[in-house]
């Protein structure tokens, strides 16, 4: 699939760079459209630097603490490799490695880690955990994933779409499946970037009401549109991008059987994708269950960009790290 030529505007926005330095990244709602676009452009610029073999070490001598209460493949590898490529160092810290696993107040953990580290990335369950550690810390805190939000993945996703489709404003993305953290971050990102996002979920699995209302509000301000439906065909009609995720996210495994029944008509298969534009992109944040939320023919087909999308976690993470900690 041919990628669109990119013209980075990062260099011409030093004021945005100054705004981002020292900030937390907890959810995309906290960032302006210009700041989100800056991070996307910066990720593309850093990707080009890496492909050209350029050495870029803005984080030389700096250390990122990575707290994992949820297991991970892409998040851990991309942040750890990203810190190394930016000249810094990353520490992997599981819950069992820290005193918070034995009841130490998160305020104490955030305060103490701020004395040792230059940034914290946390991947956890409750979104309140991220908010609490950010309030305690005096260094940037990055949300590597919570049950409510997954901003790092969404930034990599929108980077991928821009690389493949060009300017994001006006494009339509269809999200099919559970109204989970991934749906939330994609909705807010689309709303901020002036895109149309259509989210199709079974009844009872809609996105969070507050996130939905905020996304609609921001879409109205930025020329975008947010549509919620229980009809996958309606969502996919004339879409530029089709996106799905597992039906039972981490922490909801005990609901697997019930969810398989509820989501039976929400598989992204060849018949559904025929309703999208012929050059649609298929995206999935991985890991994927082939034959469940997506057919093998779609996820492994010519329109699928799942591995480019996964690779861009590295470049998007590097942009976040360099912008916030550099």
mmCIF file of C-alpha atoms in Angstrom:
data_model
loop_
_atom_site.group_PDB
_atom_site.id
_atom_site.type_symbol
_atom_site.label_atom_id
_atom_site.label_comp_id
_atom_site.label_asym_id
_atom_site.label_seq_id
_atom_site.Cartn_x
_atom_site.Cartn_y
_atom_site.Cartn_z
ATOM 1 C CA UNK A 1 0.000 0.000 0.000
ATOM 2 C CA UNK A 2 1.488 3.340 -1.069
ATOM 3 C CA UNK A 3 2.050 5.824 1.729
ATOM 4 C CA UNK A 4 1.270 9.506 1.356
ATOM 5 C CA UNK A 5 4.253 11.894 1.263
ATOM 6 C CA UNK A 6 4.708 13.567 4.630
ATOM 7 C CA UNK A 7 5.730 17.139 5.369
ATOM 8 C CA UNK A 8 6.565 17.564 9.033
ATOM 9 C CA UNK A 9 5.654 20.852 10.664
ATOM 10 C CA UNK A 10 7.162 19.994 14.040
ATOM 11 C CA UNK A 11 10.194 22.246 13.640
ATOM 12 C CA UNK A 12 7.979 25.285 13.071
ATOM 13 C CA UNK A 13 6.047 24.997 16.338
ATOM 14 C CA UNK A 14 8.494 25.643 19.197
ATOM 15 C CA UNK A 15 5.668 27.124 21.247
ATOM 16 C CA UNK A 16 3.837 23.784 21.233
ATOM 17 C CA UNK A 17 7.042 22.000 22.208
ATOM 18 C CA UNK A 18 7.351 24.376 25.162
ATOM 19 C CA UNK A 19 3.726 23.677 26.169
ATOM 20 C CA UNK A 20 4.306 19.916 26.243
ATOM 21 C CA UNK A 21 7.568 19.850 28.207
ATOM 22 C CA UNK A 22 6.981 18.484 31.700
ATOM 23 C CA UNK A 23 3.306 17.618 31.039
ATOM 24 C CA UNK A 24 1.474 14.419 31.937
ATOM 25 C CA UNK A 25 -0.312 12.336 29.289
ATOM 26 C CA UNK A 26 -3.285 10.755 31.022
ATOM 27 C CA UNK A 27 -5.975 11.076 28.320
ATOM 28 C CA UNK A 28 -6.312 12.864 24.978
ATOM 29 C CA UNK A 29 -9.081 15.084 26.340
ATOM 30 C CA UNK A 30 -6.348 17.037 28.156
ATOM 31 C CA UNK A 31 -4.552 17.927 24.910
ATOM 32 C CA UNK A 32 -5.478 20.488 22.279
ATOM 33 C CA UNK A 33 -5.949 19.490 18.628
ATOM 34 C CA UNK A 34 -2.692 21.300 17.828
ATOM 35 C CA UNK A 35 -0.792 19.387 20.513
ATOM 36 C CA UNK A 36 -2.146 16.038 19.316
ATOM 37 C CA UNK A 37 -1.243 16.852 15.719
ATOM 38 C CA UNK A 38 2.210 17.958 16.880
ATOM 39 C CA UNK A 39 2.836 14.574 18.530
ATOM 40 C CA UNK A 40 1.688 12.735 15.395
ATOM 41 C CA UNK A 41 3.966 14.834 13.174
ATOM 42 C CA UNK A 42 6.826 14.460 15.653
ATOM 43 C CA UNK A 43 6.406 10.662 15.599
ATOM 44 C CA UNK A 44 6.608 10.685 11.802
ATOM 45 C CA UNK A 45 9.718 12.866 11.981
ATOM 46 C CA UNK A 46 11.397 10.563 14.509
ATOM 47 C CA UNK A 47 10.523 7.544 12.361
ATOM 48 C CA UNK A 48 12.216 9.204 9.389
ATOM 49 C CA UNK A 49 15.299 9.957 11.506
ATOM 50 C CA UNK A 50 15.533 6.325 12.560
ATOM 51 C CA UNK A 51 15.092 5.032 9.013
ATOM 52 C CA UNK A 52 17.836 7.432 7.865
ATOM 53 C CA UNK A 53 20.160 6.122 10.569
ATOM 54 C CA UNK A 54 20.347 9.437 12.422
ATOM 55 C CA UNK A 55 21.367 9.404 16.071
ATOM 56 C CA UNK A 56 18.994 11.470 18.201
ATOM 57 C CA UNK A 57 19.564 11.439 21.962
ATOM 58 C CA UNK A 58 17.445 14.150 23.623
ATOM 59 C CA UNK A 59 16.990 11.944 26.700
ATOM 60 C CA UNK A 60 20.657 11.129 27.328
ATOM 61 C CA UNK A 61 21.156 10.436 31.023
ATOM 62 C CA UNK A 62 17.403 10.295 31.764
ATOM 63 C CA UNK A 63 15.466 7.351 33.186
ATOM 64 C CA UNK A 64 11.850 6.247 32.772
ATOM 65 C CA UNK A 65 10.207 4.084 35.415
ATOM 66 C CA UNK A 66 7.675 1.682 33.874
ATOM 67 C CA UNK A 67 5.050 0.389 36.322
ATOM 68 C CA UNK A 68 3.130 -2.632 35.034
ATOM 69 C CA UNK A 69 0.056 -3.919 36.837
ATOM 70 C CA UNK A 70 -1.235 -5.324 33.524
ATOM 71 C CA UNK A 71 0.930 -7.540 31.308
ATOM 72 C CA UNK A 72 2.020 -6.210 27.939
ATOM 73 C CA UNK A 73 3.914 -6.915 24.732
ATOM 74 C CA UNK A 74 3.818 -3.761 22.623
ATOM 75 C CA UNK A 75 3.711 -1.260 25.493
ATOM 76 C CA UNK A 76 6.727 -2.653 27.307
ATOM 77 C CA UNK A 77 8.888 -3.249 24.256
ATOM 78 C CA UNK A 78 8.091 0.072 22.568
ATOM 79 C CA UNK A 79 8.740 2.171 25.672
ATOM 80 C CA UNK A 80 11.902 0.306 26.629
ATOM 81 C CA UNK A 81 13.366 0.363 23.126
ATOM 82 C CA UNK A 82 12.171 3.932 22.633
ATOM 83 C CA UNK A 83 14.023 5.166 25.714
ATOM 84 C CA UNK A 84 17.176 3.374 24.556
ATOM 85 C CA UNK A 85 16.967 4.899 21.070
ATOM 86 C CA UNK A 86 16.483 8.368 22.587
ATOM 87 C CA UNK A 87 19.633 7.918 24.667
ATOM 88 C CA UNK A 88 17.919 7.166 27.960
ATOM 89 C CA UNK A 89 17.194 4.158 30.149
ATOM 90 C CA UNK A 90 13.987 2.376 31.197
ATOM 91 C CA UNK A 91 13.275 0.387 34.353
ATOM 92 C CA UNK A 92 10.627 -2.369 34.300
ATOM 93 C CA UNK A 93 8.732 -2.395 37.601
ATOM 94 C CA UNK A 94 5.973 -4.912 38.211
ATOM 95 C CA UNK A 95 3.524 -4.459 41.052
ATOM 96 C CA UNK A 96 5.440 -7.116 42.970
ATOM 97 C CA UNK A 97 8.657 -5.127 42.587
ATOM 98 C CA UNK A 98 7.215 -2.094 44.364
ATOM 99 C CA UNK A 99 5.914 -1.406 47.846
ATOM 100 C CA UNK A 100 2.530 -0.382 46.415
ATOM 101 C CA UNK A 101 2.007 -4.134 46.054
ATOM 102 C CA UNK A 102 2.227 -4.300 49.863
ATOM 103 C CA UNK A 103 0.007 -1.344 50.566
ATOM 104 C CA UNK A 104 2.302 1.691 50.378
ATOM 105 C CA UNK A 105 0.211 4.803 49.586
ATOM 106 C CA UNK A 106 0.492 5.783 45.933
ATOM 107 C CA UNK A 107 1.266 9.340 47.070
ATOM 108 C CA UNK A 108 4.465 8.150 48.761
ATOM 109 C CA UNK A 109 5.414 6.079 45.717
ATOM 110 C CA UNK A 110 4.913 9.021 43.346
ATOM 111 C CA UNK A 111 6.863 11.411 45.574
ATOM 112 C CA UNK A 112 9.807 9.041 46.055
ATOM 113 C CA UNK A 113 10.006 7.962 42.407
ATOM 114 C CA UNK A 114 10.094 11.631 41.416
ATOM 115 C CA UNK A 115 13.386 11.908 43.336
ATOM 116 C CA UNK A 116 14.942 9.067 41.310
ATOM 117 C CA UNK A 117 13.401 9.239 37.857
ATOM 118 C CA UNK A 118 12.697 11.695 35.031
ATOM 119 C CA UNK A 119 9.368 10.180 34.020
ATOM 120 C CA UNK A 120 6.856 7.465 34.922
ATOM 121 C CA UNK A 121 4.825 5.273 32.592
ATOM 122 C CA UNK A 122 2.093 3.231 34.278
ATOM 123 C CA UNK A 123 -0.086 0.488 32.779
ATOM 124 C CA UNK A 124 -2.833 -0.411 35.207
ATOM 125 C CA UNK A 125 -6.529 -1.161 35.674
ATOM 126 C CA UNK A 126 -8.368 1.732 37.312
ATOM 127 C CA UNK A 127 -7.899 5.156 35.724
ATOM 128 C CA UNK A 128 -7.861 6.679 39.212
ATOM 129 C CA UNK A 129 -4.484 5.002 39.801
ATOM 130 C CA UNK A 130 -2.952 7.050 36.990
ATOM 131 C CA UNK A 131 -4.582 10.255 38.201
ATOM 132 C CA UNK A 132 -3.396 9.661 41.762
ATOM 133 C CA UNK A 133 0.228 8.981 40.850
ATOM 134 C CA UNK A 134 0.259 11.998 38.533
ATOM 135 C CA UNK A 135 -0.979 14.202 41.371
ATOM 136 C CA UNK A 136 1.749 12.865 43.641
ATOM 137 C CA UNK A 137 4.623 12.969 41.149
ATOM 138 C CA UNK A 138 6.613 16.039 40.188
ATOM 139 C CA UNK A 139 7.767 14.464 36.909
ATOM 140 C CA UNK A 140 5.766 13.592 33.750
ATOM 141 C CA UNK A 141 3.396 10.630 34.090
ATOM 142 C CA UNK A 142 2.285 8.732 30.985
ATOM 143 C CA UNK A 143 -0.798 6.523 30.837
ATOM 144 C CA UNK A 144 0.328 3.264 29.209
ATOM 145 C CA UNK A 145 -3.250 1.946 29.490
ATOM 146 C CA UNK A 146 -6.134 1.970 31.945
ATOM 147 C CA UNK A 147 -9.611 0.489 31.761
ATOM 148 C CA UNK A 148 -10.848 3.931 30.667
ATOM 149 C CA UNK A 149 -8.205 5.198 28.265
ATOM 150 C CA UNK A 150 -5.343 4.151 25.959
ATOM 151 C CA UNK A 151 -3.943 7.430 24.563
ATOM 152 C CA UNK A 152 -0.562 6.061 23.449
ATOM 153 C CA UNK A 153 -2.200 3.456 21.210
ATOM 154 C CA UNK A 154 -4.560 6.031 19.718
ATOM 155 C CA UNK A 155 -1.679 8.366 18.843
ATOM 156 C CA UNK A 156 0.123 5.525 17.054
ATOM 157 C CA UNK A 157 -3.126 4.667 15.260
ATOM 158 C CA UNK A 158 -3.661 8.200 13.997
ATOM 159 C CA UNK A 159 -0.008 8.384 12.966
ATOM 160 C CA UNK A 160 -0.577 5.246 10.876
ATOM 161 C CA UNK A 161 -3.718 6.641 9.268
ATOM 162 C CA UNK A 162 -1.965 9.908 8.394
ATOM 163 C CA UNK A 163 0.934 8.002 6.821
ATOM 164 C CA UNK A 164 -1.456 5.975 4.673
ATOM 165 C CA UNK A 165 -4.202 8.523 3.945
ATOM 166 C CA UNK A 166 -2.695 11.982 4.339
ATOM 167 C CA UNK A 167 -4.431 14.746 6.345
ATOM 168 C CA UNK A 168 -6.791 13.307 8.942
ATOM 169 C CA UNK A 169 -9.502 15.955 8.979
ATOM 170 C CA UNK A 170 -12.691 14.717 7.296
ATOM 171 C CA UNK A 171 -11.759 11.020 7.235
ATOM 172 C CA UNK A 172 -14.228 8.467 8.614
ATOM 173 C CA UNK A 173 -13.196 5.724 11.032
ATOM 174 C CA UNK A 174 -15.585 2.924 11.979
ATOM 175 C CA UNK A 175 -14.991 1.204 15.295
ATOM 176 C CA UNK A 176 -16.787 -2.143 15.675
ATOM 177 C CA UNK A 177 -17.003 -3.980 18.995
ATOM 178 C CA UNK A 178 -16.769 -3.228 22.690
ATOM 179 C CA UNK A 179 -17.105 0.370 23.893
ATOM 180 C CA UNK A 180 -13.885 0.023 25.858
ATOM 181 C CA UNK A 181 -10.747 2.084 26.543
ATOM 182 C CA UNK A 182 -9.702 1.795 22.910
ATOM 183 C CA UNK A 183 -13.039 3.108 21.689
ATOM 184 C CA UNK A 184 -12.793 5.982 24.173
ATOM 185 C CA UNK A 185 -9.354 7.153 23.032
ATOM 186 C CA UNK A 186 -10.188 6.774 19.350
ATOM 187 C CA UNK A 187 -13.393 8.786 19.858
ATOM 188 C CA UNK A 188 -11.625 11.646 21.600
ATOM 189 C CA UNK A 189 -8.757 11.637 19.109
ATOM 190 C CA UNK A 190 -11.147 11.751 16.166
ATOM 191 C CA UNK A 191 -13.175 14.513 17.804
ATOM 192 C CA UNK A 192 -10.079 16.629 18.401
ATOM 193 C CA UNK A 193 -8.738 16.046 14.874
ATOM 194 C CA UNK A 194 -11.957 16.851 13.009
ATOM 195 C CA UNK A 195 -12.693 13.302 11.870
ATOM 196 C CA UNK A 196 -15.952 11.339 11.746
ATOM 197 C CA UNK A 197 -15.966 8.299 14.009
ATOM 198 C CA UNK A 198 -18.849 5.829 13.998
ATOM 199 C CA UNK A 199 -18.890 3.378 16.918
ATOM 200 C CA UNK A 200 -21.011 0.228 16.632
ATOM 201 C CA UNK A 201 -21.519 -1.842 19.784
ATOM 202 C CA UNK A 202 -24.086 -4.355 21.005
ATOM 203 C CA UNK A 203 -26.687 -2.986 23.398
ATOM 204 C CA UNK A 204 -25.250 -2.763 26.888
ATOM 205 C CA UNK A 205 -21.665 -2.401 25.674
ATOM 206 C CA UNK A 206 -21.724 1.262 24.639
ATOM 207 C CA UNK A 207 -18.816 3.616 25.422
ATOM 208 C CA UNK A 208 -18.765 5.510 28.710
ATOM 209 C CA UNK A 209 -21.463 8.209 28.693
ATOM 210 C CA UNK A 210 -19.184 10.993 29.961
ATOM 211 C CA UNK A 211 -16.503 10.182 27.381
ATOM 212 C CA UNK A 212 -19.173 10.118 24.675
ATOM 213 C CA UNK A 213 -20.584 13.489 25.676
ATOM 214 C CA UNK A 214 -17.113 15.073 25.822
ATOM 215 C CA UNK A 215 -16.210 13.589 22.427
ATOM 216 C CA UNK A 216 -19.376 14.973 20.839
ATOM 217 C CA UNK A 217 -18.645 18.356 22.393
ATOM 218 C CA UNK A 218 -15.084 18.478 21.046
ATOM 219 C CA UNK A 219 -16.147 17.157 17.642
ATOM 220 C CA UNK A 220 -18.546 20.082 17.322
ATOM 221 C CA UNK A 221 -15.694 22.489 18.042
ATOM 222 C CA UNK A 222 -13.306 20.931 15.523
ATOM 223 C CA UNK A 223 -15.520 20.055 12.567
ATOM 224 C CA UNK A 224 -15.761 16.370 13.407
ATOM 225 C CA UNK A 225 -18.633 14.005 14.095
ATOM 226 C CA UNK A 226 -19.322 11.197 16.589
ATOM 227 C CA UNK A 227 -21.973 8.590 15.781
ATOM 228 C CA UNK A 228 -23.075 5.751 18.074
ATOM 229 C CA UNK A 229 -25.067 2.853 16.682
ATOM 230 C CA UNK A 230 -25.912 -0.801 17.297
ATOM 231 C CA UNK A 231 -25.664 -1.542 13.574
ATOM 232 C CA UNK A 232 -22.150 -2.438 12.271
ATOM 233 C CA UNK A 233 -23.255 -1.953 8.671
ATOM 234 C CA UNK A 234 -24.314 1.625 9.380
ATOM 235 C CA UNK A 235 -20.991 2.359 11.035
ATOM 236 C CA UNK A 236 -18.859 0.853 8.260
ATOM 237 C CA UNK A 237 -20.690 2.491 5.347
ATOM 238 C CA UNK A 238 -18.205 4.552 3.296
ATOM 239 C CA UNK A 239 -15.523 4.303 6.004
ATOM 240 C CA UNK A 240 -11.866 5.085 5.325
ATOM 241 C CA UNK A 241 -10.767 2.978 8.305
ATOM 242 C CA UNK A 242 -12.292 -0.038 10.049
ATOM 243 C CA UNK A 243 -11.056 -0.749 13.554
ATOM 244 C CA UNK A 244 -11.861 -3.511 16.013
ATOM 245 C CA UNK A 245 -10.587 -4.924 19.291
ATOM 246 C CA UNK A 246 -11.032 -8.116 21.309
ATOM 247 C CA UNK A 247 -14.492 -8.684 22.692
ATOM 248 C CA UNK A 248 -13.252 -9.400 26.229
ATOM 249 C CA UNK A 249 -10.408 -7.106 27.261
ATOM 250 C CA UNK A 250 -7.930 -7.948 30.009
ATOM 251 C CA UNK A 251 -9.818 -8.187 33.276
ATOM 252 C CA UNK A 252 -13.065 -9.280 31.608
ATOM 253 C CA UNK A 253 -12.067 -12.851 30.752
ATOM 254 C CA UNK A 254 -14.806 -14.302 32.956
ATOM 255 C CA UNK A 255 -17.358 -12.666 30.625
ATOM 256 C CA UNK A 256 -15.943 -14.344 27.515
ATOM 257 C CA UNK A 257 -18.861 -16.724 26.897
ATOM 258 C CA UNK A 258 -21.518 -14.053 27.436
ATOM 259 C CA UNK A 259 -19.644 -11.619 25.227
ATOM 260 C CA UNK A 260 -19.237 -14.132 22.405
ATOM 261 C CA UNK A 261 -23.018 -14.434 22.318
ATOM 262 C CA UNK A 262 -23.640 -10.673 22.535
ATOM 263 C CA UNK A 263 -21.039 -9.842 19.862
ATOM 264 C CA UNK A 264 -21.902 -12.654 17.429
ATOM 265 C CA UNK A 265 -23.122 -10.195 14.761
ATOM 266 C CA UNK A 266 -20.173 -7.809 15.207
ATOM 267 C CA UNK A 267 -17.376 -9.738 13.543
ATOM 268 C CA UNK A 268 -15.465 -7.720 10.947
ATOM 269 C CA UNK A 269 -15.548 -10.049 7.956
ATOM 270 C CA UNK A 270 -15.384 -9.732 4.193
ATOM 271 C CA UNK A 271 -19.089 -9.071 3.759
ATOM 272 C CA UNK A 272 -18.972 -6.176 6.242
ATOM 273 C CA UNK A 273 -15.870 -4.565 4.759
ATOM 274 C CA UNK A 274 -17.507 -4.468 1.312
ATOM 275 C CA UNK A 275 -19.546 -1.518 2.624
ATOM 276 C CA UNK A 276 -16.431 0.558 3.298
ATOM 277 C CA UNK A 277 -14.395 2.428 0.717
ATOM 278 C CA UNK A 278 -12.400 0.045 -1.534
ATOM 279 C CA UNK A 279 -9.092 1.366 -0.168
ATOM 280 C CA UNK A 280 -10.151 1.190 3.488
ATOM 281 C CA UNK A 281 -7.562 0.389 6.141
ATOM 282 C CA UNK A 282 -8.164 -2.419 8.614
ATOM 283 C CA UNK A 283 -6.720 -1.787 12.071
ATOM 284 C CA UNK A 284 -6.512 -3.727 15.324
ATOM 285 C CA UNK A 285 -4.487 -2.824 18.427
ATOM 286 C CA UNK A 286 -3.560 -6.504 19.020
ATOM 287 C CA UNK A 287 -3.514 -9.126 20.356
ATOM 288 C CA UNK A 288 -6.232 -10.390 18.012
ATOM 289 C CA UNK A 289 -8.463 -13.458 18.064
ATOM 290 C CA UNK A 290 -8.784 -14.520 14.428
ATOM 291 C CA UNK A 291 -12.177 -15.980 13.709
ATOM 292 C CA UNK A 292 -13.733 -14.085 16.609
ATOM 293 C CA UNK A 293 -13.809 -10.271 16.328
ATOM 294 C CA UNK A 294 -12.218 -10.422 12.856
ATOM 295 C CA UNK A 295 -11.984 -12.992 10.090
ATOM 296 C CA UNK A 296 -8.599 -14.275 8.936
ATOM 297 C CA UNK A 297 -9.300 -12.969 5.441
ATOM 298 C CA UNK A 298 -9.650 -9.397 6.704
ATOM 299 C CA UNK A 299 -6.861 -9.222 9.279
ATOM 300 C CA UNK A 300 -4.385 -10.930 6.961
ATOM 301 C CA UNK A 301 -5.711 -9.283 3.801
ATOM 302 C CA UNK A 302 -4.324 -6.531 1.579
ATOM 303 C CA UNK A 303 -6.146 -3.736 3.430
ATOM 304 C CA UNK A 304 -4.751 -4.683 6.825
ATOM 305 C CA UNK A 305 -2.083 -2.410 8.344
ATOM 306 C CA UNK A 306 -1.889 -4.051 11.770
ATOM 307 C CA UNK A 307 1.894 -4.496 11.743
ATOM 308 C CA UNK A 308 2.608 -0.962 10.549
ATOM 309 C CA UNK A 309 0.244 0.136 13.311
ATOM 310 C CA UNK A 310 2.119 -1.969 15.884
ATOM 311 C CA UNK A 311 5.483 -0.626 14.705
ATOM 312 C CA UNK A 312 4.249 2.923 15.116
ATOM 313 C CA UNK A 313 3.770 2.324 18.838
ATOM 314 C CA UNK A 314 7.558 2.714 19.008
ATOM 315 C CA UNK A 315 7.643 5.988 17.096
ATOM 316 C CA UNK A 316 4.601 7.485 18.831
ATOM 317 C CA UNK A 317 6.036 6.508 22.217
ATOM 318 C CA UNK A 318 9.343 8.162 21.312
ATOM 319 C CA UNK A 319 7.520 11.358 20.358
ATOM 320 C CA UNK A 320 5.665 11.365 23.688
ATOM 321 C CA UNK A 321 8.831 10.690 25.677
ATOM 322 C CA UNK A 322 10.942 13.269 23.885
ATOM 323 C CA UNK A 323 8.213 15.915 24.037
ATOM 324 C CA UNK A 324 7.361 15.456 27.716
ATOM 325 C CA UNK A 325 10.778 14.550 29.136
ATOM 326 C CA UNK A 326 13.174 16.223 26.662
#
